[in-house]
PDB file of C-alpha atoms in Angstrom:
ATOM      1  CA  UNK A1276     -44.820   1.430  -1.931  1.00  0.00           C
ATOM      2  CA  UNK A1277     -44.334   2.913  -5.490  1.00  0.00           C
ATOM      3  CA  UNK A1278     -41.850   5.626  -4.588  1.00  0.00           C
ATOM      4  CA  UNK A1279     -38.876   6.467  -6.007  1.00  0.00           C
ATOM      5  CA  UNK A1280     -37.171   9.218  -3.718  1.00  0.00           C
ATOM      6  CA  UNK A1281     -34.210  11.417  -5.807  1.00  0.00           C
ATOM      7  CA  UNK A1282     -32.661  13.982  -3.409  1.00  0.00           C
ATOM      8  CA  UNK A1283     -32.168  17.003  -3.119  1.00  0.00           C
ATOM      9  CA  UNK A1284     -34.796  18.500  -5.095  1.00  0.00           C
ATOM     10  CA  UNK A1285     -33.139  21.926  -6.164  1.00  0.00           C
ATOM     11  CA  UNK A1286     -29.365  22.147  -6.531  1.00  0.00           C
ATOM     12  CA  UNK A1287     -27.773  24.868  -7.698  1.00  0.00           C
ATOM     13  CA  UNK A1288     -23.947  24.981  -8.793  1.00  0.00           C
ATOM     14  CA  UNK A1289     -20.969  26.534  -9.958  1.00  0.00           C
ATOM     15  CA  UNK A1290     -18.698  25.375 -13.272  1.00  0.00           C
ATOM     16  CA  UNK A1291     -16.029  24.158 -11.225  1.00  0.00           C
ATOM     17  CA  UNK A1292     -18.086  22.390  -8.033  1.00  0.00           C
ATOM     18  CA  UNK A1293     -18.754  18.744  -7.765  1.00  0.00           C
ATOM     19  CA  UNK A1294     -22.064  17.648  -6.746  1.00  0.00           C
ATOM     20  CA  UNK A1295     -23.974  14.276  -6.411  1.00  0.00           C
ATOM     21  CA  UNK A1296     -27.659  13.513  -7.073  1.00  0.00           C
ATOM     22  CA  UNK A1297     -28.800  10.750  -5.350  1.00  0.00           C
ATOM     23  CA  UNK A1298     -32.115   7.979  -5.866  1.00  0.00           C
ATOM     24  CA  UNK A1299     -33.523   5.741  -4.171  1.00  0.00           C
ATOM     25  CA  UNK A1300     -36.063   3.229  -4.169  1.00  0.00           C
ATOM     26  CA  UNK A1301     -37.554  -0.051  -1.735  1.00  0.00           C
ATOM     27  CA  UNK A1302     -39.557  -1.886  -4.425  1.00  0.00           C
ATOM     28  CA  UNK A1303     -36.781  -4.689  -4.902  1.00  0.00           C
ATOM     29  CA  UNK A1304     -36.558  -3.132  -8.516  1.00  0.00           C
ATOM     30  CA  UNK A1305     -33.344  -4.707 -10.894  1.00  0.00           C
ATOM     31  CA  UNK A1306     -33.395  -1.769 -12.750  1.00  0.00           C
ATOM     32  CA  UNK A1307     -32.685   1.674 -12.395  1.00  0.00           C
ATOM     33  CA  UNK A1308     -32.165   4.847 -14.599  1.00  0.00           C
ATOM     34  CA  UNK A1309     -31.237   8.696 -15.229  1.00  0.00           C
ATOM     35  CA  UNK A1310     -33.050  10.524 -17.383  1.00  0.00           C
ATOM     36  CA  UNK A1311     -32.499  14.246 -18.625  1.00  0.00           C
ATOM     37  CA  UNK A1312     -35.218  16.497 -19.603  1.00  0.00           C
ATOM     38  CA  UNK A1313     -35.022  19.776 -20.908  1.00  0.00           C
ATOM     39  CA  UNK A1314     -38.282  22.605 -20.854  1.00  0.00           C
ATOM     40  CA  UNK A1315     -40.536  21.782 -23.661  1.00  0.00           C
ATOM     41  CA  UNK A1316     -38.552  18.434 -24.320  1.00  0.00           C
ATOM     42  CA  UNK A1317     -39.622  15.054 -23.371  1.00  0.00           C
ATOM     43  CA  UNK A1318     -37.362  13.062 -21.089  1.00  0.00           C
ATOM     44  CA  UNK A1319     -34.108  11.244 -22.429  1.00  0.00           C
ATOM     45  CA  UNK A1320     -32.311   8.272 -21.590  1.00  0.00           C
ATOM     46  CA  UNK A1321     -29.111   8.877 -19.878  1.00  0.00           C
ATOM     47  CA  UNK A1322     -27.906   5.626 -18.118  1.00  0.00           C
ATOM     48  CA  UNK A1323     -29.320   2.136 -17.295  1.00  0.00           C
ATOM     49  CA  UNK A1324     -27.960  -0.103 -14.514  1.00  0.00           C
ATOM     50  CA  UNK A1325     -28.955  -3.604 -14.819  1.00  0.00           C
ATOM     51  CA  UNK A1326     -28.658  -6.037 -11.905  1.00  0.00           C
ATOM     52  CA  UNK A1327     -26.207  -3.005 -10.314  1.00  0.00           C
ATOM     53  CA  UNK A1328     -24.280  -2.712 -13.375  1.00  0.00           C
ATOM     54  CA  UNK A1329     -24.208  -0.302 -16.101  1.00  0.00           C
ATOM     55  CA  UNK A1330     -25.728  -1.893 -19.038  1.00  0.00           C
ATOM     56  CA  UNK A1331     -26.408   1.717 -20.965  1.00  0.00           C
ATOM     57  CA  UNK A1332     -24.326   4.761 -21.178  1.00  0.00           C
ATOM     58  CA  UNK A1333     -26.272   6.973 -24.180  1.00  0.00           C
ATOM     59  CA  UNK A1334     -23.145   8.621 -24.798  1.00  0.00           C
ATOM     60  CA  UNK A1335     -23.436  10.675 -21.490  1.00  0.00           C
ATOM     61  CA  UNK A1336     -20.354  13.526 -21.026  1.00  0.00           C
ATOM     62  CA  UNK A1337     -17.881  11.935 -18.822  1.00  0.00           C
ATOM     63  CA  UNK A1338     -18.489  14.946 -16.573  1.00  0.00           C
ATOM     64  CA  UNK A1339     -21.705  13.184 -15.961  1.00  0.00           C
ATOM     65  CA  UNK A1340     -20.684   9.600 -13.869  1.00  0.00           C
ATOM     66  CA  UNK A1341     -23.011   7.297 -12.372  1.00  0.00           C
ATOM     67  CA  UNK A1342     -22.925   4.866  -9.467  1.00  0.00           C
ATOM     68  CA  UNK A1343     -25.113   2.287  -8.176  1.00  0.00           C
ATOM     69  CA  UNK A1344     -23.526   1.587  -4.586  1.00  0.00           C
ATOM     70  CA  UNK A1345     -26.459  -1.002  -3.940  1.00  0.00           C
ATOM     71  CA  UNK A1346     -29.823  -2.605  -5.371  1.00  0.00           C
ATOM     72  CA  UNK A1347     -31.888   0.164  -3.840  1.00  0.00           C
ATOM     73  CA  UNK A1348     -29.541   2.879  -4.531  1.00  0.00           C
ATOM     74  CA  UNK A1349     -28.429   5.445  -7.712  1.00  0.00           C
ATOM     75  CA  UNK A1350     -25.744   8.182  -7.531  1.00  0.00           C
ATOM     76  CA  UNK A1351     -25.008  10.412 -10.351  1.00  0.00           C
ATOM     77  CA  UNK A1352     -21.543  12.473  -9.580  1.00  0.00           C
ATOM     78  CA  UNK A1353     -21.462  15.733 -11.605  1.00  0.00           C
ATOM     79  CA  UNK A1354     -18.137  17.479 -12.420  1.00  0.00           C
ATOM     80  CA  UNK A1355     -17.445  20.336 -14.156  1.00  0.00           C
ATOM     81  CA  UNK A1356     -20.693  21.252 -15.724  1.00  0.00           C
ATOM     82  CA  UNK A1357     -21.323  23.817 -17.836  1.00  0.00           C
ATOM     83  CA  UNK A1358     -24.991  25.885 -17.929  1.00  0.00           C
ATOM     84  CA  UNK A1359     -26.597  23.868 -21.042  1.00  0.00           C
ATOM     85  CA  UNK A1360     -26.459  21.258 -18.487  1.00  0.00           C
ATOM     86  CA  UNK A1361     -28.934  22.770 -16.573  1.00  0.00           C
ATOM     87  CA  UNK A1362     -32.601  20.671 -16.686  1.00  0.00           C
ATOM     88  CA  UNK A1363     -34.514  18.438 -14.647  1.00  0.00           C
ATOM     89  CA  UNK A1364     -32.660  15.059 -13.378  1.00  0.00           C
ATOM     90  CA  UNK A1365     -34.572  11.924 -13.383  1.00  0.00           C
ATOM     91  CA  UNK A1366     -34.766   8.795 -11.573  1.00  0.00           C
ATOM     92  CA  UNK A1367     -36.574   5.869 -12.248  1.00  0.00           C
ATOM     93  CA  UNK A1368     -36.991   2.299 -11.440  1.00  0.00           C
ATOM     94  CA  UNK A1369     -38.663  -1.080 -13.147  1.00  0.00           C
ATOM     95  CA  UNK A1370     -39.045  -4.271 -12.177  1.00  0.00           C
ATOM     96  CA  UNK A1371     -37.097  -6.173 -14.269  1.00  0.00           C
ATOM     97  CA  UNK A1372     -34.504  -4.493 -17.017  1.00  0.00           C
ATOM     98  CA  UNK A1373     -35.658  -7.826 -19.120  1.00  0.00           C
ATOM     99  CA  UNK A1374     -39.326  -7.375 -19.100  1.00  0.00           C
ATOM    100  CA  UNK A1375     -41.715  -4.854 -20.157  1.00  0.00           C
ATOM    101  CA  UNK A1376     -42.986  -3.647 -17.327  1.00  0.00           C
ATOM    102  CA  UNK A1377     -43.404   0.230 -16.124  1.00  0.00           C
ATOM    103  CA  UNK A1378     -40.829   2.560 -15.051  1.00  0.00           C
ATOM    104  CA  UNK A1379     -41.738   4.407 -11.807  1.00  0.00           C
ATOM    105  CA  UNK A1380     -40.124   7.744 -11.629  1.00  0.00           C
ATOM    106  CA  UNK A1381     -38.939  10.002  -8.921  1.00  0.00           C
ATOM    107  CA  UNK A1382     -39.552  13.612  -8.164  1.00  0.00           C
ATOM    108  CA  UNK A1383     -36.801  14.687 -10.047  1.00  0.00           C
ATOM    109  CA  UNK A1384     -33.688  17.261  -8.530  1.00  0.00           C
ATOM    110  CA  UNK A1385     -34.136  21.318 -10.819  1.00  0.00           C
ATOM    111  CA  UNK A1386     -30.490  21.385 -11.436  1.00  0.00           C
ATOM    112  CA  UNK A1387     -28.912  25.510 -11.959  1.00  0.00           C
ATOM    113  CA  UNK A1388     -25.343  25.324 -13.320  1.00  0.00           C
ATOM    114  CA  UNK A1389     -23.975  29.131 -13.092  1.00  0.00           C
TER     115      UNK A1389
ATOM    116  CA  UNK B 652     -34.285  10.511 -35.358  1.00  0.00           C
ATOM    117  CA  UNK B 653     -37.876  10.807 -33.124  1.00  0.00           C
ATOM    118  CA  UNK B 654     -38.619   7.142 -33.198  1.00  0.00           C
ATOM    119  CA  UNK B 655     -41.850   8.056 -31.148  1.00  0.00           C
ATOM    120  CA  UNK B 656     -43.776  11.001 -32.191  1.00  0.00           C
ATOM    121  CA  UNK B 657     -47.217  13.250 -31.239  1.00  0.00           C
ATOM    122  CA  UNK B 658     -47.924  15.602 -33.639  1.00  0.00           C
ATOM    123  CA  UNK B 659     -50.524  17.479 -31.326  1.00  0.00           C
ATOM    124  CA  UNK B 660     -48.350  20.183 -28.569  1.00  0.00           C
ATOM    125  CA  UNK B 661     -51.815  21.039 -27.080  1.00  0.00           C
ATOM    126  CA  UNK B 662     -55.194  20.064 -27.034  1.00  0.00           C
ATOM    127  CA  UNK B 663     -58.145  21.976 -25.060  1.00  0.00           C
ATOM    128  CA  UNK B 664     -61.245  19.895 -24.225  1.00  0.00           C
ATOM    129  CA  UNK B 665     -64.386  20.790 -21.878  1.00  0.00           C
ATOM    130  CA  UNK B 666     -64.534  19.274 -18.849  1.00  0.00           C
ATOM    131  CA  UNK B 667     -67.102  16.270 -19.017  1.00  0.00           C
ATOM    132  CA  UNK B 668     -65.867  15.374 -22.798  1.00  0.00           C
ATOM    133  CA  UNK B 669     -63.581  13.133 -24.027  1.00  0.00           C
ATOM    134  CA  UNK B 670     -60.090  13.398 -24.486  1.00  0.00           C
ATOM    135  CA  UNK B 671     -58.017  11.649 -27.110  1.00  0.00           C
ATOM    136  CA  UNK B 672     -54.176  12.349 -27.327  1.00  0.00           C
ATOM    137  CA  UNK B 673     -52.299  10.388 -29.989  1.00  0.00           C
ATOM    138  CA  UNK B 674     -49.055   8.734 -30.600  1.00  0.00           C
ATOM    139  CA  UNK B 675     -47.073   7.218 -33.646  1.00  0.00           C
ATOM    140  CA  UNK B 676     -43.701   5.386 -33.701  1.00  0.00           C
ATOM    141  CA  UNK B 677     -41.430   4.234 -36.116  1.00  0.00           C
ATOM    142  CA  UNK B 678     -39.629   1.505 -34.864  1.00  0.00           C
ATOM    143  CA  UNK B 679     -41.170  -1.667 -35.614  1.00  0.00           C
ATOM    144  CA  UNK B 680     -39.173  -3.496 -32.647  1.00  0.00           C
ATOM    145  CA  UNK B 681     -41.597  -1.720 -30.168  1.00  0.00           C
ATOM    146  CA  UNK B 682     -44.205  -4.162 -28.634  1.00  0.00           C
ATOM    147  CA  UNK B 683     -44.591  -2.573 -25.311  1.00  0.00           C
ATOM    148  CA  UNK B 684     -45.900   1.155 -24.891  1.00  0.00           C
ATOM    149  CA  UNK B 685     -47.032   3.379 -21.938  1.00  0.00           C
ATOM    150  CA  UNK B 686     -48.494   6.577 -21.264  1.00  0.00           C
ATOM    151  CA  UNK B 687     -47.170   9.413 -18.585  1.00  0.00           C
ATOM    152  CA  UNK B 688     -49.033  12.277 -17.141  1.00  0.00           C
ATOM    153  CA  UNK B 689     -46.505  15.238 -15.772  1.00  0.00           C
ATOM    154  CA  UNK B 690     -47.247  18.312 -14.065  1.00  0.00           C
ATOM    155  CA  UNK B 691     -44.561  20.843 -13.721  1.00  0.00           C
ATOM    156  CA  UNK B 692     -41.431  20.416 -12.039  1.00  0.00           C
ATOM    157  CA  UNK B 693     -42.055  16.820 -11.147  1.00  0.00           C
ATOM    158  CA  UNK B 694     -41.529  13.435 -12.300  1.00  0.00           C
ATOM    159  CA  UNK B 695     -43.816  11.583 -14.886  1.00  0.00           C
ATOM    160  CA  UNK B 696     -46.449   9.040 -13.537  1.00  0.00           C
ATOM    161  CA  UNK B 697     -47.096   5.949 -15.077  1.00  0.00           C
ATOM    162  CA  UNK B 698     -51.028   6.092 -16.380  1.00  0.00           C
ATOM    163  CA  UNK B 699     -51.754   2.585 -18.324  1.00  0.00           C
ATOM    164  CA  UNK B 700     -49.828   0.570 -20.497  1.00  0.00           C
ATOM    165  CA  UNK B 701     -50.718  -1.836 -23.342  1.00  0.00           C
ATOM    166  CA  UNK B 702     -48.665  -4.547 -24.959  1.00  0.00           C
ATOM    167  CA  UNK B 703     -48.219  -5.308 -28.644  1.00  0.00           C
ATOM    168  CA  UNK B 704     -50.107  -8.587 -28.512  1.00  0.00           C
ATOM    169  CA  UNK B 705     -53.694  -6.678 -27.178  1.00  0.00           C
ATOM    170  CA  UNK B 706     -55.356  -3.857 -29.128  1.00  0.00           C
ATOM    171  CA  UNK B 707     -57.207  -2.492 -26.209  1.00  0.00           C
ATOM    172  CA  UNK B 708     -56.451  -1.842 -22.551  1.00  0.00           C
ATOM    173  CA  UNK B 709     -58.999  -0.051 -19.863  1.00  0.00           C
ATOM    174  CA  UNK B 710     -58.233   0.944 -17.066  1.00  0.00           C
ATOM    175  CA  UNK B 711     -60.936   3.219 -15.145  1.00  0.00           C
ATOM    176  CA  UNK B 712     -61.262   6.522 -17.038  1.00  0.00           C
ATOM    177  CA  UNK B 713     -58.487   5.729 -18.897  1.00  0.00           C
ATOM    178  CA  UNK B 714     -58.661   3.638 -22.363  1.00  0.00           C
ATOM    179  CA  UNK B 715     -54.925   2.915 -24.708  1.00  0.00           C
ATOM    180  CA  UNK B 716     -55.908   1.592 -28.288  1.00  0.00           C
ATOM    181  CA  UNK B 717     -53.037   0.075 -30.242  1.00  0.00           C
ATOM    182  CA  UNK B 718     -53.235  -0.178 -34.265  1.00  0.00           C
ATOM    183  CA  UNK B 719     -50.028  -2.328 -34.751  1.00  0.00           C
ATOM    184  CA  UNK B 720     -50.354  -1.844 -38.573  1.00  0.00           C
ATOM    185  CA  UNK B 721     -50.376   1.416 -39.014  1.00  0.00           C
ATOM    186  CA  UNK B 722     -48.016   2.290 -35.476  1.00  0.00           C
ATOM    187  CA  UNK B 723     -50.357   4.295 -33.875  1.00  0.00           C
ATOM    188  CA  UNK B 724     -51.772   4.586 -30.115  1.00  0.00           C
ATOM    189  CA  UNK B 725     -54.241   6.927 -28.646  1.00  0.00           C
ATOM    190  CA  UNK B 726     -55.324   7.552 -25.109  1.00  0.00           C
ATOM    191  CA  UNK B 727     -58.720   8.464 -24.385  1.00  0.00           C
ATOM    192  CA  UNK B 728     -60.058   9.765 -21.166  1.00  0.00           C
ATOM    193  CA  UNK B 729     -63.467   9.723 -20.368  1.00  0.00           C
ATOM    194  CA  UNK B 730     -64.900  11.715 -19.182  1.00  0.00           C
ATOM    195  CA  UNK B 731     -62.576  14.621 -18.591  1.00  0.00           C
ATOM    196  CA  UNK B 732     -61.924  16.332 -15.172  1.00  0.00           C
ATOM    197  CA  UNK B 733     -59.755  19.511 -14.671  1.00  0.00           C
ATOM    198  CA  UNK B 734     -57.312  17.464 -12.685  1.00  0.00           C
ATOM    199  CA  UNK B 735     -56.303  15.986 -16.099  1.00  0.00           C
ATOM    200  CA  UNK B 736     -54.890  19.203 -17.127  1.00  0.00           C
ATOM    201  CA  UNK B 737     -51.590  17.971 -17.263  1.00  0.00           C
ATOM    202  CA  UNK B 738     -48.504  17.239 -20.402  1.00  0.00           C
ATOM    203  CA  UNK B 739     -49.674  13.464 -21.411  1.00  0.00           C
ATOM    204  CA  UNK B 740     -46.150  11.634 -22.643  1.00  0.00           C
ATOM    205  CA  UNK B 741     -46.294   8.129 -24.706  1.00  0.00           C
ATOM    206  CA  UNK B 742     -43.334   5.995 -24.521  1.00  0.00           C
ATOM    207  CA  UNK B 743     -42.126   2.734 -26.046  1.00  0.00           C
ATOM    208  CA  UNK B 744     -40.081   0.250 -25.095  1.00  0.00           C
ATOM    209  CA  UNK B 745     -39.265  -3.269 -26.917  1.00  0.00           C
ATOM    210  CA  UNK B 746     -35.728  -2.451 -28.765  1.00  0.00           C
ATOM    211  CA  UNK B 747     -33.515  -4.082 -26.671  1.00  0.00           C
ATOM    212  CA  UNK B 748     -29.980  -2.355 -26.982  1.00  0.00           C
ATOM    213  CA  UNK B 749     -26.838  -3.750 -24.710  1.00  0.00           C
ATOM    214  CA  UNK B 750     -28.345  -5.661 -22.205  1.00  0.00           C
ATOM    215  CA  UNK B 751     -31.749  -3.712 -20.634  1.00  0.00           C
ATOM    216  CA  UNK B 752     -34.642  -2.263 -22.094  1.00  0.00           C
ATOM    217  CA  UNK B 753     -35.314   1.279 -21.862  1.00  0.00           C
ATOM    218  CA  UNK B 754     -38.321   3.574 -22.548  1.00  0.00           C
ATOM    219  CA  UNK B 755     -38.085   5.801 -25.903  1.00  0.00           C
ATOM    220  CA  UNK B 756     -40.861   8.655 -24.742  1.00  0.00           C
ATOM    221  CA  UNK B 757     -42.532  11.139 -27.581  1.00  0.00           C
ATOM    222  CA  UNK B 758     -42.889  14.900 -27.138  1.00  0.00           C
ATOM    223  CA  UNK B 759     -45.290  15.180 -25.323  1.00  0.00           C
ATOM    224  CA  UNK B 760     -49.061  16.939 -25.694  1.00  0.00           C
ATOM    225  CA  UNK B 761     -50.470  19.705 -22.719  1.00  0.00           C
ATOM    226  CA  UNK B 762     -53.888  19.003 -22.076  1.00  0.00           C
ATOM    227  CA  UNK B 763     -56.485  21.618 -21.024  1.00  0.00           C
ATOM    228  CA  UNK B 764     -59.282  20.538 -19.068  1.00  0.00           C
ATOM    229  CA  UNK B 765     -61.964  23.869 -19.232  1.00  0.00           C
ATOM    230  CA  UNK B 766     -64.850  24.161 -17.295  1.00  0.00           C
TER     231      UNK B 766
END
């Protein structure tokens, strides 16, 4: 099993809502990540939990805040968002934040801010 | 800064030919890269990855080459099938920050697979 599972996989929302994105994955994985990605643009780095515990914030909006409740799952709470947030929201996963190893992605949730 | 970099957006190749998408990078603190195949509207999926210390890695259809000296990668796929028409992303990794690694990808090249 090499799934990584981000629900939902549309959202769409107003300035003032608050919304969660949510990942998860069963591969026993110490590692887990958001990633942005705008048309045209490759993916970029938002957070990185280590061992359940942030060990990267890329200098992410603090209307943007992430969770990890548990090993297998990710949580990113979104507040307040205005419409250049709108893009695709990734989820990944990797074996081992200290190794090289792949990064397994999920689907990814469309996110709409209007 | 784009630490990782492919200079070609698009590349067109007949079905049955080879492919060859490129890469550089900058940083010299890479030593672990990785190529991603995308379609639309859906999360990138990990193709074959190569580490600093090999210059070559195969896997099926799929061939990474590594020059370390002059920070370049390609991927060639051989031979080409429509259902590689996809945008190809390289990534890097190596440059520990804080306390995890974390992929740095490049920009990405769409590849057309013609009949």
């Amino acid at each position: 099993d090499t799934e990584v599972t981000q629900t939902p996989k549309h959202l769409v929302m107003g300035m003032t809502n608050k919304k969660s994105l949510k990942c998860e994955q069963h591969m026993g994985h110490r590692a887990m990540y958001w990633y942005k990605q705008k048309a045209k643009k490759p993916p970029e780095l938002m957070f990185v939990y280590s061992y359940e515990k942030l060990s990267i914030n890329e200098s992410v909006p603090s209307r943007f805040s992430p969770e990890c409740p548990n090993s297998s799952l990710l949580n990113l709470h979104l507040h307040a968002l205005q419409p250049e947030d709108s893009a695709l929201y990734l989820c990944a996963s990797s074996q081992d934040p200290f190794r090289d190893t792949e990064a397994f992605f999920g689907q990814g949730t469309r996110l709409t801010v209007v | 800064d784009q630490q990782v970099k492919q200079n070609s957006p698009s590349l067109s190749v007949q079905e049955g030919r080879i492919s060859i998408l490129n890469c550089d990078y900058t940083n010299s603190m890479f030593d672990y890269f990785l190529w991603y195949k995308k379609y639309p509207a859906e999360g990138p999926t990990f193709l074959i990855s190569i580490s600093s210390i090999k210059d070559k890695n195969e896997d099926g259809r799929f061939t990474v080459f590594l020059n370390k000296s002059a920070k370049h990668l390609s991927l060639h796929i051989v031979p080409s099938q429509p259902g590689d028409s996809a945008v190809y992303f390289c990534a890097a990794s190596g440059d520990y920050t804080g306390t995890a690694s974390k992929l740095t990808f490049g920009t990405g090249t769409r590849l057309q697979v013609t009949l």
